[in-house]
Coordinates of C-alpha atoms in Angstrom, one line a residue:
Chain A
X5 CA 0.1 0.0 -0.1
X6 CA 1.4 3.3 -0.9
X7 CA 1.7 6.2 1.7
X8 CA -1.2 8.4 2.2
X9 CA 0.1 11.9 1.3
X10 CA -1.6 15.2 2.4
X11 CA -0.7 18.9 2.5
X12 CA -3.2 20.9 4.6
X13 CA -2.7 24.7 4.3
X14 CA -4.3 27.3 6.8
X15 CA -4.8 29.6 4.0
X16 CA -3.9 30.4 0.4
X17 CA -2.3 33.8 0.8
X18 CA -0.7 35.7 3.5
X19 CA -1.9 39.5 3.8
X20 CA 0.1 41.6 1.4
X21 CA 1.7 38.7 -0.6
X22 CA 0.9 37.4 -3.9
X23 CA -1.5 34.4 -4.3
X24 CA -0.4 31.2 -3.0
X25 CA 3.1 32.7 -2.7
X26 CA 4.0 31.4 0.7
X27 CA 3.4 27.8 0.2
X28 CA 4.7 27.6 -3.3
X29 CA 8.2 25.9 -2.7
X30 CA 6.6 23.6 -0.1
X31 CA 3.8 22.7 -2.8
X32 CA 6.5 21.9 -5.3
X33 CA 8.4 19.7 -2.8
X34 CA 5.3 17.9 -1.9
X35 CA 4.1 17.2 -5.5
X36 CA 7.5 16.3 -6.8
X37 CA 8.5 15.3 -10.3
X38 CA 6.0 12.6 -11.2
X39 CA 2.9 14.6 -11.0
X40 CA 2.1 16.3 -14.2
X41 CA -1.7 16.9 -14.3
X42 CA -3.2 18.5 -11.1
X43 CA -7.1 18.2 -10.7
X44 CA -8.4 21.4 -9.1
X45 CA -11.7 21.3 -7.4
X46 CA -13.0 25.0 -7.2
X47 CA -16.4 24.2 -5.5
X48 CA -15.6 26.4 -2.5
X49 CA -15.7 29.4 -4.9
X50 CA -18.6 31.9 -4.4
X51 CA -18.8 35.1 -6.2
X52 CA -16.3 34.1 -8.9
X53 CA -16.8 31.5 -11.6
X54 CA -15.3 28.0 -11.5
X55 CA -13.4 29.0 -14.6
X56 CA -12.1 32.2 -13.1
X57 CA -10.9 30.4 -9.9
X58 CA -9.3 27.6 -11.7
X59 CA -7.4 30.1 -14.0
X60 CA -6.0 31.9 -10.9
X61 CA -4.8 28.8 -9.3
X62 CA -3.4 27.5 -12.8
X63 CA -1.4 30.5 -13.1
X64 CA 0.2 30.0 -9.8
X65 CA 1.0 26.2 -10.4
X66 CA 2.4 26.9 -13.7
X67 CA 5.1 28.8 -12.2
X68 CA 6.3 25.6 -10.5
X69 CA 5.8 23.5 -13.5
X70 CA 2.3 21.9 -13.1
X71 CA -0.7 21.8 -15.3
X72 CA -4.0 22.5 -13.7
X73 CA -7.3 21.5 -15.0
X74 CA -10.6 22.2 -13.2
X75 CA -13.0 19.3 -12.3
X76 CA -16.0 21.4 -13.8
X77 CA -14.2 21.1 -17.2
X78 CA -14.5 17.1 -17.2
X79 CA -17.8 15.5 -18.5
X80 CA -17.4 12.9 -15.6
X81 CA -16.1 14.4 -12.4
X82 CA -15.8 11.0 -10.7
X83 CA -13.6 9.7 -13.5
X84 CA -11.6 12.9 -13.3
X85 CA -11.0 12.1 -9.6
X86 CA -10.1 8.5 -10.4
X87 CA -7.6 9.4 -13.0
X88 CA -5.9 12.5 -11.4
X89 CA -2.2 12.6 -10.5
X90 CA -3.0 14.9 -7.7
X91 CA -6.2 16.5 -6.1
X92 CA -6.2 20.0 -5.1
X93 CA -9.1 21.7 -3.2
X94 CA -9.2 25.5 -2.8
X95 CA -10.8 27.7 -0.2
X96 CA -13.9 29.7 -0.1
X97 CA -17.0 28.7 1.5
X98 CA -16.8 25.1 3.2
X99 CA -20.7 24.5 3.0
X100 CA -20.8 25.3 -0.8
X101 CA -17.6 23.2 -1.1
X102 CA -19.2 20.2 0.7
X103 CA -22.4 20.5 -1.0
X104 CA -21.0 20.1 -4.4
X105 CA -18.7 17.2 -3.3
X106 CA -22.0 15.4 -2.4
X107 CA -23.9 16.5 -5.4
X108 CA -21.1 15.2 -7.7
X109 CA -20.8 12.0 -5.6
X110 CA -17.2 12.6 -4.9
X111 CA -16.7 11.9 -1.3
X112 CA -16.0 8.2 -1.7
X113 CA -13.8 8.5 -5.0
X114 CA -11.5 11.2 -3.2
X115 CA -11.2 9.0 -0.2
X116 CA -10.3 6.0 -2.3
X117 CA -7.5 7.7 -4.3
X118 CA -6.0 9.4 -1.4
X119 CA -5.8 6.0 0.3
X120 CA -4.1 4.8 -2.8
X121 CA -1.3 7.4 -2.6
X122 CA -2.6 10.1 -4.7
X123 CA -1.4 13.4 -3.2
X124 CA -4.0 15.7 -1.7
X125 CA -3.6 19.4 -1.1
X126 CA -6.1 21.6 0.3
X127 CA -6.2 25.2 1.8
X128 CA -8.8 26.9 4.1
X129 CA -12.2 25.3 3.2
X130 CA -10.1 22.6 1.4
X131 CA -8.3 21.6 4.6
X132 CA -11.7 21.8 6.5
X133 CA -13.1 19.0 4.4
X134 CA -10.0 16.8 4.8
X135 CA -11.4 16.4 8.5
X136 CA -14.1 13.9 9.7
X137 CA -16.7 16.7 9.7
X138 CA -16.9 20.5 8.8
X139 CA -17.9 21.4 12.3
X140 CA -15.0 23.5 12.9
X141 CA -15.1 25.7 9.9
X142 CA -15.1 29.4 10.3
X143 CA -17.5 30.1 7.4
X144 CA -21.2 31.2 7.2
X145 CA -23.7 28.3 6.4
X146 CA -24.9 29.8 3.3
X147 CA -25.9 26.5 1.9
X148 CA -27.1 23.4 3.6
X149 CA -25.2 20.3 2.6
X150 CA -26.7 16.8 3.0
X151 CA -24.5 16.2 5.9
X152 CA -21.6 17.8 7.8
X153 CA -19.6 14.6 7.5
X154 CA -16.7 15.3 5.4
X155 CA -13.8 13.5 3.5
X156 CA -12.3 12.1 6.9
X157 CA -8.7 12.0 5.4
X158 CA -7.3 12.6 8.9
X159 CA -8.7 11.8 12.2
X160 CA -8.8 15.3 13.7
X161 CA -10.6 18.5 13.1
X162 CA -8.7 21.5 11.4
X163 CA -9.4 25.0 12.3
X164 CA -7.7 27.1 9.4
X165 CA -6.9 30.9 9.7
X166 CA -6.6 30.4 13.4
X167 CA -6.3 33.6 15.3
X168 CA -6.5 34.9 18.9
X169 CA -7.1 38.3 18.1
X170 CA -10.6 39.8 18.6
X171 CA -12.5 42.6 16.8
X172 CA -12.2 45.8 18.7
X173 CA -15.2 46.8 20.7
X174 CA -17.2 43.8 19.8
X175 CA -19.2 41.4 22.2
X176 CA -19.2 38.3 19.8
X177 CA -17.4 35.1 20.6
X178 CA -13.6 35.0 20.0
X179 CA -12.1 31.9 17.9
X180 CA -11.0 30.3 21.3
X181 CA -14.8 30.6 22.6
X182 CA -15.9 28.8 19.4
X183 CA -13.6 26.1 19.6
X184 CA -14.1 25.5 23.2
X185 CA -17.9 25.0 22.5
X186 CA -17.0 22.6 19.7
X187 CA -14.9 20.5 22.3
X188 CA -17.7 20.8 24.8
X189 CA -20.1 18.9 22.5
X190 CA -17.6 16.8 20.7
X191 CA -15.4 14.8 23.3
X192 CA -12.7 12.5 22.1
X193 CA -11.5 14.4 19.1
X194 CA -8.5 16.8 18.6
X195 CA -8.9 20.1 17.0
X196 CA -5.9 21.5 15.4
X197 CA -5.7 25.2 15.2
X198 CA -3.5 26.4 12.4
X199 CA -2.4 30.0 12.0
X200 CA -2.2 31.7 8.7
X201 CA 1.0 31.0 7.0
X202 CA 1.3 27.4 8.5
X203 CA 0.9 24.0 6.9
X204 CA 0.7 20.4 8.1
X205 CA 2.3 17.8 5.9
X206 CA 1.3 14.3 6.3
X207 CA 2.9 11.2 5.0
X208 CA 1.4 8.0 6.1
X209 CA 1.2 8.4 9.8
X210 CA 3.6 11.2 10.3
X211 CA 2.6 14.7 10.6
X212 CA 5.2 17.6 10.0
X213 CA 4.4 21.2 10.9
X214 CA 5.8 23.5 8.4
X215 CA 5.8 27.3 9.3
X216 CA 6.7 29.6 12.2
X217 CA 3.7 30.0 14.5
X218 CA 2.7 27.7 17.1
X219 CA -0.2 25.4 16.3
X220 CA -2.8 24.7 19.0
X221 CA -4.6 21.5 19.8
X222 CA -8.0 21.7 21.7
X223 CA -9.5 18.7 23.2
X224 CA -12.1 18.3 25.7
X225 CA -10.8 17.6 29.3
X226 CA -7.3 19.0 28.7
X227 CA -5.7 22.4 28.6
X228 CA -5.1 23.8 25.1
X229 CA -1.6 22.7 24.1
X230 CA 0.8 24.7 22.0
X231 CA 3.2 23.1 19.6
X232 CA 6.3 24.6 17.8
X233 CA 7.3 23.2 14.3
X234 CA 10.0 21.1 15.9
X235 CA 7.6 19.1 18.1
X236 CA 6.4 15.7 17.1
X237 CA 2.7 15.7 16.1
X238 CA 2.4 12.1 15.1
X239 CA -0.1 11.5 17.9
X240 CA -2.6 13.3 15.8
X241 CA -3.0 10.3 13.4
X242 CA -3.8 7.8 16.3
Chain B
X20 CA -56.6 37.6 15.0
X21 CA -54.1 39.2 17.5
X22 CA -51.0 41.0 16.2
X23 CA -47.9 39.1 15.8
X24 CA -45.2 40.7 18.3
X25 CA -41.5 40.2 18.1
X26 CA -38.5 41.9 19.7
X27 CA -35.4 40.9 18.0
X28 CA -32.2 42.0 19.6
X29 CA -28.8 41.9 18.0
X30 CA -27.0 40.9 21.3
X31 CA -27.8 40.5 24.9
X32 CA -25.1 42.8 26.2
X33 CA -22.9 45.8 25.0
X34 CA -19.1 45.5 25.8
X35 CA -18.5 46.9 29.4
X36 CA -22.3 47.0 30.3
X37 CA -24.3 44.8 32.7
X38 CA -26.0 41.6 31.4
X39 CA -29.0 42.5 29.3
X40 CA -28.6 46.3 30.4
X41 CA -29.2 48.1 27.3
X42 CA -32.4 46.5 26.1
X43 CA -33.9 46.5 29.7
X44 CA -36.6 49.4 29.2
X45 CA -37.4 48.2 25.7
X46 CA -38.2 44.7 26.9
X47 CA -40.3 46.0 29.6
X48 CA -42.2 48.3 27.3
X49 CA -42.6 45.2 24.8
X50 CA -43.9 42.6 27.5
X51 CA -46.1 45.3 29.2
X52 CA -48.1 44.6 32.3
X53 CA -50.1 41.6 31.3
X54 CA -47.3 39.0 30.9
X55 CA -46.4 37.4 34.2
X56 CA -44.6 34.1 33.4
X57 CA -42.0 34.2 30.8
X58 CA -40.7 30.9 29.3
X59 CA -37.0 31.0 28.7
X60 CA -35.4 28.6 26.2
X61 CA -31.8 28.3 27.1
X62 CA -30.7 25.8 24.3
X63 CA -28.3 27.9 22.8
X64 CA -26.1 27.8 25.9
X65 CA -22.9 25.7 25.6
X66 CA -20.4 25.6 28.4
X67 CA -22.9 26.7 31.0
X68 CA -25.8 24.6 32.3
X69 CA -29.4 25.3 31.4
X70 CA -30.0 26.1 34.9
X71 CA -27.1 28.6 35.3
X72 CA -28.3 30.3 32.1
X73 CA -31.8 30.5 33.1
X74 CA -30.8 32.0 36.5
X75 CA -28.8 34.6 34.8
X76 CA -31.7 35.7 32.5
X77 CA -34.1 35.5 35.6
X78 CA -32.0 37.9 37.6
X79 CA -32.2 40.4 34.9
X80 CA -35.9 40.0 34.1
X81 CA -36.8 40.1 37.9
X82 CA -35.6 43.7 38.0
X83 CA -38.3 44.6 35.6
X84 CA -41.0 42.6 37.3
X85 CA -41.1 39.3 35.3
X86 CA -40.7 35.8 36.5
X87 CA -38.7 33.5 34.4
X88 CA -38.9 29.7 34.1
X89 CA -36.5 27.6 32.0
X90 CA -38.3 25.3 29.5
X91 CA -35.9 22.4 30.5
X92 CA -37.7 22.7 34.0
X93 CA -41.1 21.5 32.5
X94 CA -41.9 17.8 32.2
X95 CA -43.5 18.7 28.8
X96 CA -41.6 21.3 26.7
X97 CA -44.5 21.4 24.1
X98 CA -47.1 22.2 26.8
X99 CA -44.7 24.9 28.3
X100 CA -44.7 26.8 25.0
X101 CA -48.5 26.3 24.4
X102 CA -49.2 27.9 27.8
X103 CA -46.5 30.5 28.1
X104 CA -47.2 34.3 28.4
X105 CA -44.3 35.1 26.4
X106 CA -41.3 33.1 24.8
X107 CA -37.7 34.4 25.2
X108 CA -34.8 32.6 23.4
X109 CA -31.3 33.6 24.6
X110 CA -28.0 33.6 22.5
X111 CA -25.1 31.1 22.3
X112 CA -24.6 28.7 19.5
X113 CA -27.3 28.9 16.9
X114 CA -26.8 25.3 15.7
X115 CA -27.1 23.9 19.2
X116 CA -30.3 25.9 19.7
X117 CA -31.9 24.8 16.6
X118 CA -31.0 21.2 17.0
X119 CA -32.7 21.2 20.5
X120 CA -35.7 23.2 19.1
X121 CA -36.1 20.1 16.7
X122 CA -35.4 17.3 19.2
X123 CA -38.0 18.8 21.5
X124 CA -40.4 19.3 18.5
X125 CA -41.0 23.0 19.3
X126 CA -40.7 24.4 15.9
X127 CA -44.4 24.3 15.2
X128 CA -45.7 25.0 18.7
X129 CA -43.5 28.2 18.8
X130 CA -44.9 29.2 15.4
X131 CA -48.4 28.7 16.4
X132 CA -48.1 30.8 19.7
X133 CA -46.4 33.5 18.0
X134 CA -49.2 33.7 15.4
X135 CA -51.7 33.9 18.0
X136 CA -50.1 36.9 19.6
X137 CA -47.8 35.5 22.3
X138 CA -45.0 37.9 22.5
X139 CA -41.5 36.5 21.2
X140 CA -38.2 37.9 22.3
X141 CA -34.8 36.8 21.1
X142 CA -31.2 38.0 21.0
X143 CA -28.1 36.8 18.9
X144 CA -28.7 33.2 18.2
X145 CA -32.4 33.7 19.5
X146 CA -32.9 36.4 16.8
X147 CA -31.3 34.1 14.1
X148 CA -33.9 31.4 14.7
X149 CA -36.6 33.8 14.1
X150 CA -35.4 34.0 10.3
X151 CA -36.6 31.5 7.8
X152 CA -33.2 29.7 8.1
X153 CA -30.0 29.9 10.2
X154 CA -28.0 30.5 7.0
X155 CA -26.9 34.0 8.3
X156 CA -25.5 32.9 11.7
X157 CA -22.1 34.0 12.7
X158 CA -21.6 30.7 14.7
X159 CA -19.5 27.7 14.2
X160 CA -21.6 24.6 13.2
X161 CA -20.4 22.6 16.3
X162 CA -23.8 20.5 16.1
X163 CA -25.5 19.4 12.9
X164 CA -29.3 20.1 13.1
X165 CA -31.8 18.1 11.3
X166 CA -32.4 21.1 8.8
X167 CA -31.1 24.8 8.5
X168 CA -34.8 25.7 8.3
X169 CA -35.8 27.7 11.4
X170 CA -38.9 29.3 12.9
X171 CA -39.6 31.5 10.0
X172 CA -41.4 34.1 12.2
X173 CA -40.2 36.9 10.0
X174 CA -39.6 36.7 6.1
X175 CA -36.2 38.1 6.2
X176 CA -32.7 36.7 7.3
X177 CA -31.2 38.4 10.5
X178 CA -27.4 38.8 10.8
X179 CA -26.9 39.9 14.7
X180 CA -23.6 41.2 16.0
X181 CA -23.2 42.9 12.6
X182 CA -19.9 44.6 12.3
X183 CA -17.6 46.1 9.5
X184 CA -14.5 45.9 11.2
X185 CA -11.8 43.3 10.4
X186 CA -9.1 41.3 12.4
X187 CA -5.9 43.0 12.3
X188 CA -3.4 41.2 10.1
X189 CA -5.7 38.6 9.1
X190 CA -6.7 37.2 5.6
X191 CA -10.1 35.5 6.5
X192 CA -13.4 36.8 5.0
X193 CA -15.1 40.0 6.4
X194 CA -18.7 40.0 7.6
X195 CA -19.6 41.8 4.4
X196 CA -17.8 39.2 2.3
X197 CA -19.8 36.5 4.0
X198 CA -23.1 38.2 3.6
X199 CA -22.4 38.8 0.0
X200 CA -21.6 35.3 -0.4
X201 CA -25.0 34.4 1.1
X202 CA -27.1 36.7 -1.3
X203 CA -25.1 35.3 -4.2
X204 CA -26.4 31.9 -3.5
X205 CA -29.8 32.9 -2.0
X206 CA -31.5 35.5 -4.2
X207 CA -34.9 37.0 -3.5
X208 CA -34.4 37.3 0.2
X209 CA -33.2 40.3 2.5
X210 CA -30.6 40.1 4.9
X211 CA -30.9 42.5 7.8
X212 CA -27.6 43.2 9.3
X213 CA -28.0 44.6 12.8
X214 CA -25.1 46.2 14.7
X215 CA -24.7 45.4 18.5
X216 CA -27.0 47.5 20.7
X217 CA -29.8 47.8 18.0
X218 CA -33.1 46.1 18.0
X219 CA -36.1 45.3 15.8
X220 CA -39.5 45.7 17.1
X221 CA -42.2 44.0 15.0
X222 CA -46.0 44.5 15.6
X223 CA -48.1 42.9 12.9
X224 CA -46.5 44.1 9.7
X225 CA -44.8 47.1 11.0
X226 CA -41.1 47.0 11.7
X227 CA -39.6 49.6 14.1
X228 CA -35.7 49.9 14.5
X229 CA -34.6 50.9 18.0
X230 CA -31.1 52.0 18.5
X231 CA -28.7 54.4 17.1
X232 CA -26.5 52.5 14.5
X233 CA -27.7 52.2 11.0
X234 CA -28.9 48.7 10.0
X235 CA -27.9 47.6 6.6
X236 CA -30.1 45.3 4.1
X237 CA -28.3 43.2 1.7
X238 CA -30.1 41.7 -1.2
X239 CA -28.8 40.1 -4.4
X240 CA -28.9 42.4 -7.3
X241 CA -28.9 45.7 -5.2
X242 CA -26.3 47.9 -3.4
X243 CA -26.3 47.3 0.3
X244 CA -28.7 49.9 1.6
X245 CA -28.2 51.6 4.9
X246 CA -31.3 52.6 7.2
X247 CA -31.5 55.0 10.1
X248 CA -33.8 54.6 13.0
X249 CA -36.2 57.0 11.4
X250 CA -36.6 55.2 8.3
X251 CA -39.6 53.1 7.5
X252 CA -38.8 49.4 7.4
X253 CA -42.2 48.0 7.0
X254 CA -41.2 46.7 3.4
X255 CA -39.1 44.0 5.2
X256 CA -42.5 42.1 6.1
X257 CA -43.7 42.0 2.4

């Protein structure tokens, strides 16, 4: 059995930088030389067309030598997944994304190819759907998907765009409040909160943290634990 | 047919003020002298018990002469709704709240008593569920309710805790981005964005805006419109 390979990014772009600039080298190292054709899933995009979104991503991937094709351009999306060299899911709205994954019957095909060693790359909503459910997304539920159950490629919940800053003069819940509410109702699962600019790279059962910020792990019944990039995170795959 | 009467608050408490302080007089004017026993629905509370939440609300309502009882203290929650003098739904997590409303089979009973003129008061998540759906909540989807369809007491979507400020040095979506994504996928419905400290009072088909901040109305195909408290908002009930 080939190794499962995932690259899960908190975000596409750091504030003030070019689109997909900060992770570019990491993406190239992750995909390597054998991948030629990358399948891009633009379903999280709302307010721009799937074509526009795919072109934006294709321009960035072209700089590191990969051809990108959007799944919406294939007559048969399931076959597109089953024949892809790599699967890339972009950010946007997590509910819209998961809804389209269900409508196009892609949940099981994606699980299958990832289990067979096809590299999976996601950012923001694309990282959220790699989790067992979308219950730790930051997005507004603008569309109702058939279920909150997601791709379940990793056994923990991801919270992308993690921040501890709060809106000035505002009484609404902070991110920490929200994740504490999640673990209160969902015992027995780790939530991995990844700040912008940081990445998890998973090969088989090894988890590497690429970036500079600490990531934090929330779990019911324990204190929030902070991990630096040098810390071992393999326990997350248990 | 008696008038439908709703008081929909953006939030319970302004930053730095006492609990339920800013709306206290408005609540008293709304409930009036004939209401004695207020039924409180604490289902949005996560991380505090229903008892704790109810006691907190009861202390505040006692100051203006109302007795509050939590719905969880009744052997039959449906009967509690059908015999209440007024229904009050507090804030917290909208998904947890709606889930419990379904589990306890309260959607239709609440609709029925509100249609019969029983006053309805909600804040934050409690205002969200007065909308046709919970698709404009700001909350994290920590629990999966059977449906996003909500009480549908008003024909528009509410976005409580509305703000246009952004987190410093953060690339995630702003509230305006999120509501624009909602209207993109949900044409034909108004979203009423209510800043903290502001209230909508609805009597039959008249809508009054109590507060100082402008409220904004988002709708697909039109510019965001800003309304001051003196503007007529009755069109929202069309």
